[in-house]
């Protein structure tokens, strides 16, 4: 019932009361003025009493409704607050709560002159769990990790889920870096014990980055940035714990500068492709080359070991890879047309560029735009390409083979499952890692491994390439072992396209 309706009913009843009661009272005691005044007063008090009772009950009902409404609002606000500061998956405090808590700890530390530690803990290779199982399995692992870490917490420690597979640990009242280092190592050791996931035992490791207040940052932005830098350093090696160092910030600035310069260099096509010739032991001449990207700069050439990881981390590797594919293909196609001889061109493919199957479309476009014979192209991949999404990778490799190109297993011997990879995927070439070639003359074990690799390759109908040949002794042994192709500084160093052309011309004249 609305307030307006209640007021109208009250007004109507009061009007009837006044009109009817006066008429009845006048007819009853009209002759006695004293009685009339008495009952008139009594009637007034009765009206006031009844009105007061009605108003009381109405006010009580309104007050109760208001109280219930306020309680519902309070509960709703508490629920929203809990949702705003709680991670939906693990029930742990979330990043927003963690930052709020860290601000309070900074204010408290300023007042009492103490310190605390901020730890970022990240599960290593978590993507492989989602790739090999499914999203739900990944969520189950995150919850299991959270529960195990919670059980290890001590007084003054607050665990927060940052998001994804990353956790934050705030350690109040830390007396020294040594103590917090021990605590983090204990947590990492606890995570190293097997987890049961969908009926299987799963072993994981975790990397940690630590920044301490106030020595590693006097403000929250500094502290979070520096702990993240320390974590980034740990992730390079995995399963380790790293304290922040100012050198990390210098490395980050250098990396950012390199990223910007690389972007400009790719846009301006300031990079070049060099060719390292490959020697055919049966024909006794060069029959192709490996394309190697180089970056000349005003302050000196920047080595590939420095800018290629940056390209992989920042997503520029596809642009870089496409540049190398098109430049290497076009220059090789021009050389073959000019010299009238078939040549192979080998190009390294980054695992990052390979991911998602984008490499198939990129190679197809490079072949079409340069007009090179696909049979001349060798794509070199490492075992890193095959670590995730094995079935999809196999499909992409077969699609590349369908284009007419060949696939080579690069850096053979440095991985863990090379034999199964060679058996299950359409490789045509096997490239023995230079680490075995360099010790070939002095290590009977390495010679035996190279010999076994050649024998296995023959059984699988693969051609064998040995890289890193630097001495005549290595060359003689490899020819004795019947290796098909040799590559290294002894035979030829990487060179610009023009020098490569002159080398082939000189060899053609000798023939």
Short mmCIF file of C-alpha atoms in Angstrom, two decimals:
data_model
loop_
_atom_site.label_atom_id
_atom_site.label_comp_id
_atom_site.label_asym_id
_atom_site.label_seq_id
_atom_site.Cartn_x
_atom_site.Cartn_y
_atom_site.Cartn_z
CA UNK A 1 0.00 0.00 0.00
CA UNK A 2 1.45 3.34 -1.06
CA UNK A 3 1.91 6.31 1.34
CA UNK A 4 -0.63 8.38 -0.67
CA UNK A 5 -3.29 5.69 -0.29
CA UNK A 6 -2.61 5.41 3.46
CA UNK A 7 -2.92 9.20 3.83
CA UNK A 8 -6.23 9.27 1.90
CA UNK A 9 -7.68 6.46 4.00
CA UNK A 10 -6.56 8.21 7.20
CA UNK A 11 -8.03 11.52 6.00
CA UNK A 12 -11.34 9.88 5.10
CA UNK A 13 -11.68 8.04 8.42
CA UNK A 14 -10.72 11.15 10.41
CA UNK A 15 -13.30 13.25 8.53
CA UNK A 16 -16.04 10.66 9.17
CA UNK A 17 -15.01 10.46 12.82
CA UNK A 18 -15.24 14.20 13.30
CA UNK A 19 -18.57 14.61 11.50
CA UNK A 20 -20.34 11.56 12.88
CA UNK A 21 -18.99 11.79 16.48
CA UNK A 22 -20.04 15.45 16.79
CA UNK A 23 -23.54 14.71 15.53
CA UNK A 24 -23.96 11.72 17.89
CA UNK A 25 -22.54 13.63 20.84
CA UNK A 26 -24.76 16.68 20.16
CA UNK A 27 -27.85 14.53 19.99
CA UNK A 28 -26.92 12.65 23.14
CA UNK A 29 -25.94 15.43 25.58
CA UNK A 30 -27.06 18.60 23.86
CA UNK A 31 -29.05 19.77 26.92
CA UNK A 32 -26.10 19.41 29.33
CA UNK A 33 -23.29 21.78 28.38
CA UNK A 34 -20.92 20.42 31.06
CA UNK A 35 -21.32 16.82 29.85
CA UNK A 36 -20.99 17.97 26.28
CA UNK A 37 -17.61 19.64 26.98
CA UNK A 38 -16.37 16.58 28.92
CA UNK A 39 -17.23 14.14 26.15
CA UNK A 40 -15.97 16.52 23.50
CA UNK A 41 -12.58 16.56 25.26
CA UNK A 42 -12.61 12.80 25.79
CA UNK A 43 -13.41 12.30 22.10
CA UNK A 44 -10.45 14.50 21.16
CA UNK A 45 -8.07 12.54 23.40
CA UNK A 46 -9.39 9.28 21.99
CA UNK A 47 -8.73 10.54 18.49
CA UNK A 48 -5.22 11.61 19.46
CA UNK A 49 -4.57 8.23 21.14
CA UNK A 50 -5.81 6.21 18.19
CA UNK A 51 -3.80 8.42 15.78
CA UNK A 52 -0.67 8.03 17.93
CA UNK A 53 -1.01 4.24 17.96
CA UNK A 54 -1.49 4.16 14.19
CA UNK A 55 1.45 6.48 13.62
CA UNK A 56 3.60 4.37 15.97
CA UNK A 57 2.87 1.15 14.10
CA UNK A 58 3.39 2.84 10.77
CA UNK A 59 6.68 4.38 11.93
CA UNK A 60 7.82 1.02 13.38
CA UNK A 61 7.02 -0.73 10.13
CA UNK A 62 8.80 1.96 8.14
CA UNK A 63 11.82 1.83 10.44
CA UNK A 64 11.99 -1.97 10.14
CA UNK A 65 11.78 -1.77 6.36
CA UNK A 66 14.51 0.87 6.30
CA UNK A 67 16.71 -1.21 8.60
CA UNK A 68 16.24 -4.28 6.41
CA UNK A 69 17.01 -2.27 3.31
CA UNK A 70 20.16 -0.83 4.89
CA UNK A 71 21.25 -4.31 5.98
CA UNK A 72 20.72 -5.62 2.45
CA UNK A 73 22.75 -2.73 1.07
CA UNK A 74 25.49 -3.37 3.62
CA UNK A 75 25.61 -7.05 2.73
CA UNK A 76 25.61 -6.23 -0.97
CA UNK A 77 28.45 -3.76 -0.52
CA UNK A 78 30.43 -6.32 1.50
CA UNK A 79 29.83 -8.87 -1.24
CA UNK A 80 30.98 -6.42 -3.91
CA UNK A 81 34.00 -5.55 -1.78
CA UNK A 82 34.87 -9.22 -1.36
CA UNK A 83 34.49 -9.79 -5.10
CA UNK A 84 36.57 -6.72 -5.86
CA UNK A 85 39.42 -7.90 -3.66
CA UNK A 86 39.15 -11.69 -4.05
CA UNK A 87 40.41 -13.91 -6.83
CA UNK A 88 37.45 -15.82 -8.28
CA UNK A 89 39.40 -19.05 -8.89
CA UNK A 90 41.50 -19.58 -5.77
CA UNK A 91 39.66 -17.48 -3.20
CA UNK A 92 42.95 -15.71 -2.41
CA UNK A 93 43.20 -11.92 -2.25
CA UNK A 94 43.69 -10.54 -5.76
CA UNK A 95 46.17 -8.05 -7.23
CA UNK A 96 44.04 -5.04 -6.24
CA UNK A 97 44.04 -6.17 -2.62
CA UNK A 98 47.76 -6.91 -2.80
CA UNK A 99 48.62 -3.40 -3.94
CA UNK A 100 46.36 -1.93 -1.24
CA UNK A 101 48.01 -4.13 1.37
CA UNK A 102 51.47 -3.17 0.13
CA UNK A 103 50.64 0.55 0.47
CA UNK A 104 49.61 -0.01 4.10
CA UNK A 105 52.81 -1.93 4.76
CA UNK A 106 54.86 0.93 3.30
CA UNK A 107 53.11 3.46 5.57
CA UNK A 108 53.60 1.22 8.60
CA UNK A 109 57.25 0.59 7.73
CA UNK A 110 57.83 4.35 7.44
CA UNK A 111 56.39 4.90 10.94
CA UNK A 112 58.34 2.16 12.72
CA UNK A 113 61.44 2.13 10.53
CA UNK A 114 61.13 -1.53 9.49
CA UNK A 115 61.17 -3.26 6.12
CA UNK A 116 59.32 -5.96 4.24
CA UNK A 117 59.75 -8.11 1.18
CA UNK A 118 57.70 -8.39 -2.00
CA UNK A 119 58.03 -11.73 -3.80
CA UNK A 120 56.64 -12.57 -7.23
CA UNK A 121 56.34 -16.32 -7.78
CA UNK A 122 55.61 -17.69 -11.24
CA UNK A 123 55.01 -21.30 -12.36
CA UNK A 124 57.51 -22.28 -15.06
CA UNK A 125 56.22 -23.44 -18.47
CA UNK A 126 52.60 -23.23 -17.34
CA UNK A 127 51.46 -22.87 -20.95
CA UNK A 128 52.50 -26.46 -21.57
CA UNK A 129 49.91 -27.65 -19.04
CA UNK A 130 47.09 -25.94 -20.95
CA UNK A 131 48.50 -27.15 -24.26
CA UNK A 132 48.90 -30.78 -23.18
CA UNK A 133 45.73 -31.02 -21.06
CA UNK A 134 43.05 -28.34 -21.21
CA UNK A 135 42.00 -25.06 -19.61
CA UNK A 136 40.23 -26.78 -16.73
CA UNK A 137 43.36 -28.77 -15.88
CA UNK A 138 45.31 -25.52 -15.79
CA UNK A 139 42.77 -24.02 -13.39
CA UNK A 140 42.97 -27.12 -11.19
CA UNK A 141 46.76 -26.80 -11.04
CA UNK A 142 46.56 -23.12 -10.08
CA UNK A 143 44.14 -23.94 -7.24
CA UNK A 144 46.40 -26.78 -6.05
CA UNK A 145 49.44 -24.48 -6.11
CA UNK A 146 47.52 -21.84 -4.13
CA UNK A 147 46.43 -24.35 -1.47
CA UNK A 148 49.97 -25.72 -1.10
CA UNK A 149 51.46 -22.24 -0.75
CA UNK A 150 48.77 -21.27 1.78
CA UNK A 151 49.71 -24.20 3.99
CA UNK A 152 53.32 -23.00 4.07
CA UNK A 153 52.56 -19.43 5.16
CA UNK A 154 53.96 -18.07 8.41
CA UNK A 155 52.90 -15.15 10.61
CA UNK A 156 53.16 -11.82 8.82
CA UNK A 157 52.98 -13.32 5.34
CA UNK A 158 50.20 -12.53 2.87
CA UNK A 159 49.67 -14.58 -0.29
CA UNK A 160 48.01 -12.91 -3.29
CA UNK A 161 47.16 -14.23 -6.73
CA UNK A 162 48.39 -11.71 -9.25
CA UNK A 163 46.68 -13.40 -12.17
CA UNK A 164 47.42 -16.28 -14.52
CA UNK A 165 50.13 -18.46 -12.98
CA UNK A 166 51.72 -15.65 -10.95
CA UNK A 167 51.46 -15.12 -7.18
CA UNK A 168 52.62 -12.32 -4.90
CA UNK A 169 53.91 -12.91 -1.39
CA UNK A 170 54.22 -9.99 1.04
CA UNK A 171 56.51 -10.75 3.98
CA UNK A 172 56.20 -8.24 6.83
CA UNK A 173 59.00 -7.54 9.30
CA UNK A 174 61.77 -9.08 7.21
CA UNK A 175 65.04 -8.85 9.10
CA UNK A 176 67.32 -9.60 6.17
CA UNK A 177 67.57 -10.78 2.58
CA UNK A 178 69.02 -14.08 3.74
CA UNK A 179 65.87 -14.92 5.72
CA UNK A 180 63.45 -14.08 2.93
CA UNK A 181 65.63 -16.03 0.50
CA UNK A 182 65.31 -19.11 2.73
CA UNK A 183 61.53 -18.69 2.92
CA UNK A 184 61.16 -18.45 -0.84
CA UNK A 185 63.40 -21.46 -1.37
CA UNK A 186 61.21 -23.42 1.06
CA UNK A 187 58.11 -22.49 -0.94
CA UNK A 188 59.79 -23.47 -4.21
CA UNK A 189 60.81 -26.82 -2.73
CA UNK A 190 57.23 -27.47 -1.65
CA UNK A 191 56.01 -26.81 -5.19
CA UNK A 192 58.60 -29.21 -6.61
CA UNK A 193 56.74 -32.15 -5.06
CA UNK A 194 54.40 -33.87 -7.57
CA UNK A 195 50.83 -32.66 -8.12
CA UNK A 196 48.07 -35.06 -9.10
CA UNK A 197 46.27 -33.75 -12.15
CA UNK A 198 43.52 -35.70 -13.91
CA UNK A 199 44.84 -38.99 -12.58
CA UNK A 200 48.47 -38.21 -13.49
CA UNK A 201 51.45 -37.01 -11.48
CA UNK A 202 52.77 -33.67 -12.67
CA UNK A 203 56.08 -32.11 -11.63
CA UNK A 204 56.46 -28.36 -11.86
CA UNK A 205 58.97 -25.72 -10.86
CA UNK A 206 58.57 -22.05 -10.01
CA UNK A 207 60.73 -18.96 -10.47
CA UNK A 208 60.80 -16.10 -7.97
CA UNK A 209 61.80 -12.44 -8.04
CA UNK A 210 62.31 -10.51 -4.78
CA UNK A 211 62.44 -6.79 -3.99
CA UNK A 212 62.87 -5.52 -0.43
CA UNK A 213 61.58 -2.25 1.05
CA UNK A 214 63.19 0.26 1.30
CA UNK A 215 66.52 -0.68 -0.33
CA UNK A 216 64.97 -1.94 -3.59
CA UNK A 217 62.24 0.68 -3.82
CA UNK A 218 60.82 3.39 -1.56
CA UNK A 219 57.48 3.61 -3.39
CA UNK A 220 54.98 1.02 -4.48
CA UNK A 221 55.56 1.51 -8.25
CA UNK A 222 59.33 1.10 -7.73
CA UNK A 223 58.86 -1.98 -5.59
CA UNK A 224 56.47 -3.73 -8.00
CA UNK A 225 58.61 -2.86 -11.02
CA UNK A 226 61.81 -4.10 -9.40
CA UNK A 227 60.30 -7.35 -8.16
CA UNK A 228 59.01 -7.93 -11.70
CA UNK A 229 62.48 -7.27 -13.10
CA UNK A 230 63.94 -9.79 -10.65
CA UNK A 231 61.30 -12.34 -11.69
CA UNK A 232 62.09 -11.74 -15.36
CA UNK A 233 65.74 -12.50 -14.62
CA UNK A 234 64.78 -15.73 -12.83
CA UNK A 235 62.57 -16.81 -15.73
CA UNK A 236 65.60 -16.80 -17.99
CA UNK A 237 67.04 -19.72 -16.02
CA UNK A 238 63.87 -21.09 -14.34
CA UNK A 239 63.44 -22.72 -10.94
CA UNK A 240 65.58 -20.12 -9.21
CA UNK A 241 65.18 -17.18 -6.86
CA UNK A 242 66.66 -13.77 -7.74
CA UNK A 243 66.93 -10.59 -5.70
CA UNK A 244 66.59 -7.30 -7.52
CA UNK A 245 69.77 -5.63 -8.73
CA UNK A 246 70.07 -2.15 -10.30
CA UNK A 247 71.76 -3.85 -13.26
CA UNK A 248 68.39 -5.37 -14.18
CA UNK A 249 66.96 -1.90 -14.82
CA UNK A 250 69.92 -1.08 -17.07
CA UNK A 251 69.30 -4.32 -18.97
CA UNK A 252 65.63 -3.42 -19.35
CA UNK A 253 66.47 0.03 -20.70
CA UNK A 254 68.97 -1.51 -23.11
CA UNK A 255 66.36 -4.06 -24.22
CA UNK A 256 63.75 -1.35 -24.73
CA UNK A 257 66.21 0.75 -26.71
CA UNK A 258 67.15 -2.28 -28.81
CA UNK A 259 63.47 -3.03 -29.42
CA UNK A 260 62.85 0.51 -30.71
CA UNK A 261 65.96 0.45 -32.88
CA UNK A 262 65.05 -2.97 -34.27
CA UNK A 263 61.58 -1.72 -35.18
CA UNK A 264 63.14 1.20 -37.08
CA UNK A 265 65.69 -1.08 -38.75
CA UNK A 266 62.99 -3.47 -39.96
CA UNK A 267 60.88 -0.61 -41.27
CA UNK A 268 63.84 0.89 -43.13
CA UNK A 269 65.14 -2.55 -44.21
CA UNK A 270 68.49 -1.70 -42.63
CA UNK A 271 69.22 -5.35 -41.84
CA UNK A 272 71.05 -7.59 -44.30
CA UNK A 273 71.26 -11.29 -45.07
CA UNK A 274 74.64 -13.01 -45.22
CA UNK A 275 75.27 -16.42 -46.72
CA UNK A 276 77.46 -19.15 -45.22
CA UNK A 277 78.23 -21.65 -48.00
CA UNK A 278 77.57 -25.36 -47.52
CA UNK A 279 80.08 -27.81 -49.00
CA UNK A 280 78.96 -31.05 -50.67
CA UNK A 281 81.52 -33.76 -49.80
CA UNK A 282 80.51 -36.00 -52.72
CA UNK A 283 80.59 -33.35 -55.43
CA UNK A 284 83.51 -31.51 -53.85
CA UNK A 285 81.98 -28.06 -54.25
CA UNK A 286 79.56 -25.59 -52.71
CA UNK A 287 75.94 -26.43 -53.50
CA UNK A 288 74.11 -23.95 -51.33
CA UNK A 289 74.24 -21.77 -48.25
CA UNK A 290 72.57 -20.94 -44.97
CA UNK A 291 70.98 -17.50 -44.73
CA UNK A 292 72.04 -15.56 -41.61
CA UNK A 293 70.59 -12.19 -40.66
CA UNK A 294 72.99 -9.39 -39.78
CA UNK A 295 72.40 -5.92 -38.34
CA UNK A 296 75.05 -3.33 -39.26
CA UNK A 297 74.86 -0.20 -37.11
CA UNK A 298 76.74 3.07 -36.77
CA UNK A 299 78.12 2.01 -33.38
CA UNK A 300 79.13 -1.45 -34.61
CA UNK A 301 77.31 -4.55 -35.79
CA UNK A 302 74.76 -5.87 -33.30
CA UNK A 303 75.11 -9.67 -32.92
CA UNK A 304 72.10 -11.91 -33.66
CA UNK A 305 72.42 -13.42 -30.17
CA UNK A 306 71.44 -10.00 -28.84
CA UNK A 307 68.61 -8.85 -31.10
CA UNK A 308 66.91 -12.13 -32.06
CA UNK A 309 65.82 -12.91 -28.44
CA UNK A 310 64.44 -9.37 -28.21
CA UNK A 311 62.50 -9.92 -31.44
CA UNK A 312 61.10 -13.19 -30.05
CA UNK A 313 60.06 -11.61 -26.76
CA UNK A 314 58.45 -8.53 -28.32
CA UNK A 315 56.61 -10.20 -31.21
CA UNK A 316 58.87 -8.69 -33.89
CA UNK A 317 60.26 -12.09 -34.85
CA UNK A 318 57.63 -12.71 -37.53
CA UNK A 319 58.48 -9.47 -39.30
CA UNK A 320 62.17 -10.33 -38.97
CA UNK A 321 61.60 -13.89 -40.19
CA UNK A 322 59.60 -12.76 -43.22
CA UNK A 323 62.32 -10.27 -44.11
CA UNK A 324 64.95 -13.04 -44.07
CA UNK A 325 62.74 -15.44 -46.04
CA UNK A 326 62.05 -12.97 -48.85
CA UNK A 327 65.57 -11.54 -49.00
CA UNK A 328 67.25 -14.97 -48.95
CA UNK A 329 64.81 -16.43 -51.48
CA UNK A 330 65.05 -13.52 -53.92
CA UNK A 331 68.86 -13.33 -53.84
CA UNK A 332 69.24 -17.11 -54.18
CA UNK A 333 66.76 -17.19 -57.06
CA UNK A 334 68.72 -14.42 -58.84
CA UNK A 335 72.01 -16.30 -58.34
CA UNK A 336 70.61 -19.54 -59.73
CA UNK A 337 69.24 -17.70 -62.77
CA UNK A 338 72.54 -15.88 -63.35
CA UNK A 339 74.84 -18.88 -62.87
CA UNK A 340 72.53 -21.53 -64.31
CA UNK A 341 73.18 -23.98 -61.44
CA UNK A 342 70.85 -25.35 -58.76
CA UNK A 343 71.53 -24.08 -55.25
CA UNK A 344 69.94 -24.76 -51.88
CA UNK A 345 69.14 -22.03 -49.39
CA UNK A 346 68.64 -22.93 -45.72
CA UNK A 347 66.73 -20.54 -43.43
CA UNK A 348 66.40 -20.87 -39.65
CA UNK A 349 62.81 -20.66 -38.37
CA UNK A 350 62.21 -19.38 -34.85
CA UNK A 351 59.85 -21.45 -32.65
CA UNK A 352 57.94 -18.22 -31.97
CA UNK A 353 57.46 -17.59 -35.70
CA UNK A 354 56.36 -21.20 -36.13
CA UNK A 355 53.67 -20.96 -33.44
CA UNK A 356 50.07 -20.86 -34.59
CA UNK A 357 50.87 -22.19 -38.06
CA UNK A 358 51.60 -18.70 -39.41
CA UNK A 359 54.85 -19.94 -40.91
CA UNK A 360 52.95 -21.93 -43.57
CA UNK A 361 51.26 -18.84 -44.99
CA UNK A 362 54.45 -16.77 -44.70
CA UNK A 363 56.58 -19.32 -46.58
CA UNK A 364 53.89 -19.67 -49.24
CA UNK A 365 53.80 -15.91 -49.76
CA UNK A 366 57.63 -15.69 -49.86
CA UNK A 367 57.79 -18.45 -52.47
CA UNK A 368 55.14 -16.77 -54.60
CA UNK A 369 56.66 -13.27 -54.40
CA UNK A 370 60.26 -14.36 -55.18
CA UNK A 371 59.60 -17.11 -57.71
CA UNK A 372 62.24 -19.41 -56.21
CA UNK A 373 61.96 -23.15 -56.84
CA UNK A 374 60.56 -24.60 -53.56
CA UNK A 375 62.83 -27.64 -53.99
CA UNK A 376 65.78 -25.33 -53.34
CA UNK A 377 64.47 -24.25 -49.94
CA UNK A 378 65.44 -25.91 -46.64
CA UNK A 379 63.73 -24.73 -43.47
CA UNK A 380 65.79 -25.42 -40.34
CA UNK A 381 63.87 -25.91 -37.11
CA UNK A 382 65.02 -26.87 -33.62
CA UNK A 383 63.34 -29.17 -31.15
CA UNK A 384 61.85 -26.10 -29.46
CA UNK A 385 59.29 -25.99 -32.29
CA UNK A 386 58.13 -29.50 -31.40
CA UNK A 387 57.74 -29.12 -27.64
CA UNK A 388 54.12 -27.91 -27.71
CA UNK A 389 51.05 -28.80 -29.78
CA UNK A 390 52.76 -31.82 -31.31
CA UNK A 391 49.81 -32.83 -33.51
CA UNK A 392 49.32 -29.33 -34.90
CA UNK A 393 53.06 -28.94 -35.54
CA UNK A 394 53.05 -32.22 -37.46
CA UNK A 395 50.20 -30.91 -39.62
CA UNK A 396 52.05 -27.65 -40.31
CA UNK A 397 55.23 -29.54 -41.25
CA UNK A 398 53.29 -31.68 -43.74
CA UNK A 399 51.69 -28.56 -45.22
CA UNK A 400 55.17 -27.07 -45.69
CA UNK A 401 56.34 -30.29 -47.34
CA UNK A 402 53.32 -30.03 -49.65
CA UNK A 403 54.65 -26.63 -50.81
CA UNK A 404 57.76 -28.44 -52.04
CA UNK A 405 60.29 -27.30 -49.40
CA UNK A 406 62.48 -29.54 -47.24
CA UNK A 407 62.73 -29.60 -43.43
CA UNK A 408 65.98 -29.94 -41.49
CA UNK A 409 66.41 -30.82 -37.81
CA UNK A 410 68.85 -28.17 -36.55
CA UNK A 411 71.18 -28.45 -33.52
CA UNK A 412 70.69 -32.22 -33.37
CA UNK A 413 71.87 -33.72 -30.07
CA UNK A 414 71.08 -30.75 -27.83
CA UNK A 415 67.48 -31.72 -27.03
CA UNK A 416 65.76 -34.56 -25.21
CA UNK A 417 63.59 -36.44 -27.69
CA UNK A 418 65.37 -36.13 -31.02
CA UNK A 419 64.94 -39.76 -32.03
CA UNK A 420 61.17 -39.77 -31.69
CA UNK A 421 60.97 -36.42 -33.50
CA UNK A 422 62.97 -37.78 -36.43
CA UNK A 423 60.76 -40.83 -36.58
CA UNK A 424 57.42 -39.03 -36.35
CA UNK A 425 57.99 -35.94 -38.50
CA UNK A 426 58.88 -35.45 -42.20
CA UNK A 427 62.52 -34.37 -41.91
CA UNK A 428 64.89 -34.66 -44.87
CA UNK A 429 68.08 -33.25 -43.33
CA UNK A 430 69.76 -33.73 -39.97
CA UNK A 431 72.20 -31.05 -38.84
CA UNK A 432 74.65 -32.17 -36.14
CA UNK A 433 75.28 -29.51 -33.50
CA UNK A 434 78.64 -27.75 -33.58
CA UNK A 435 79.38 -28.71 -29.96
CA UNK A 436 80.04 -32.31 -31.08
CA UNK A 437 82.10 -31.25 -34.11
CA UNK A 438 84.46 -28.97 -32.15
CA UNK A 439 85.69 -31.82 -29.92
CA UNK A 440 85.59 -34.48 -32.64
CA UNK A 441 89.38 -34.85 -32.94
CA UNK A 442 90.03 -35.28 -29.22
CA UNK A 443 86.91 -36.96 -27.85
CA UNK A 444 86.26 -40.60 -28.79
CA UNK A 445 82.80 -40.28 -27.23
CA UNK A 446 81.83 -37.38 -29.47
CA UNK A 447 83.22 -39.18 -32.51
CA UNK A 448 81.13 -42.23 -31.59
CA UNK A 449 78.03 -40.03 -31.19
CA UNK A 450 78.56 -38.40 -34.59
CA UNK A 451 79.14 -41.80 -36.18
CA UNK A 452 75.96 -43.15 -34.56
CA UNK A 453 74.03 -40.11 -35.76
CA UNK A 454 75.20 -40.64 -39.33
CA UNK A 455 74.29 -44.36 -39.19
CA UNK A 456 70.84 -43.55 -37.81
CA UNK A 457 70.31 -40.85 -40.45
CA UNK A 458 71.18 -43.32 -43.19
CA UNK A 459 68.61 -45.77 -41.81
CA UNK A 460 65.98 -42.99 -41.84
CA UNK A 461 67.06 -41.87 -45.35
CA UNK A 462 68.17 -38.44 -44.11
CA UNK A 463 70.99 -36.26 -45.44
CA UNK A 464 73.56 -35.26 -42.78
CA UNK A 465 75.01 -31.75 -42.37
CA UNK A 466 77.87 -31.02 -39.95
CA UNK A 467 78.16 -27.40 -38.80
CA UNK A 468 81.04 -25.71 -37.04
CA UNK A 469 83.86 -27.33 -39.06
CA UNK A 470 87.00 -25.34 -38.24
CA UNK A 471 89.99 -27.65 -38.73
CA UNK A 472 91.32 -29.96 -41.42
CA UNK A 473 91.26 -32.81 -38.90
CA UNK A 474 87.52 -32.34 -38.33
CA UNK A 475 86.93 -32.21 -42.08
CA UNK A 476 88.88 -35.42 -42.66
CA UNK A 477 87.02 -37.33 -39.94
CA UNK A 478 83.62 -36.13 -41.17
CA UNK A 479 84.41 -37.19 -44.74
CA UNK A 480 85.59 -40.54 -43.40
CA UNK A 481 82.25 -40.90 -41.56
CA UNK A 482 80.48 -40.21 -44.87
CA UNK A 483 78.80 -36.94 -43.82
CA UNK A 484 76.98 -35.40 -46.80
CA UNK A 485 77.52 -31.69 -46.21
CA UNK A 486 80.01 -29.56 -44.27
CA UNK A 487 79.64 -26.01 -43.01
CA UNK A 488 82.05 -23.92 -40.97
CA UNK A 489 84.79 -21.29 -40.89
CA UNK A 490 87.34 -23.71 -42.40
CA UNK A 491 85.31 -23.84 -45.61
CA UNK A 492 83.79 -20.35 -45.70
CA UNK A 493 82.63 -17.68 -43.29
CA UNK A 494 79.24 -15.94 -43.57
CA UNK A 495 79.50 -13.35 -46.35
CA UNK A 496 77.38 -10.74 -48.14
CA UNK A 497 75.42 -11.82 -51.21
CA UNK A 498 77.93 -10.24 -53.61
CA UNK A 499 80.87 -12.14 -52.08
CA UNK A 500 78.83 -15.34 -52.20
CA UNK A 501 78.16 -14.71 -55.89
CA UNK A 502 81.88 -14.20 -56.60
CA UNK A 503 82.74 -17.38 -54.70
CA UNK A 504 80.33 -19.43 -56.80
CA UNK A 505 81.56 -17.80 -60.00
CA UNK A 506 85.17 -18.63 -59.15
CA UNK A 507 84.23 -22.23 -58.36
CA UNK A 508 82.27 -22.48 -61.63
CA UNK A 509 85.32 -21.32 -63.61
CA UNK A 510 87.49 -23.97 -61.93
CA UNK A 511 84.98 -26.65 -62.90
#
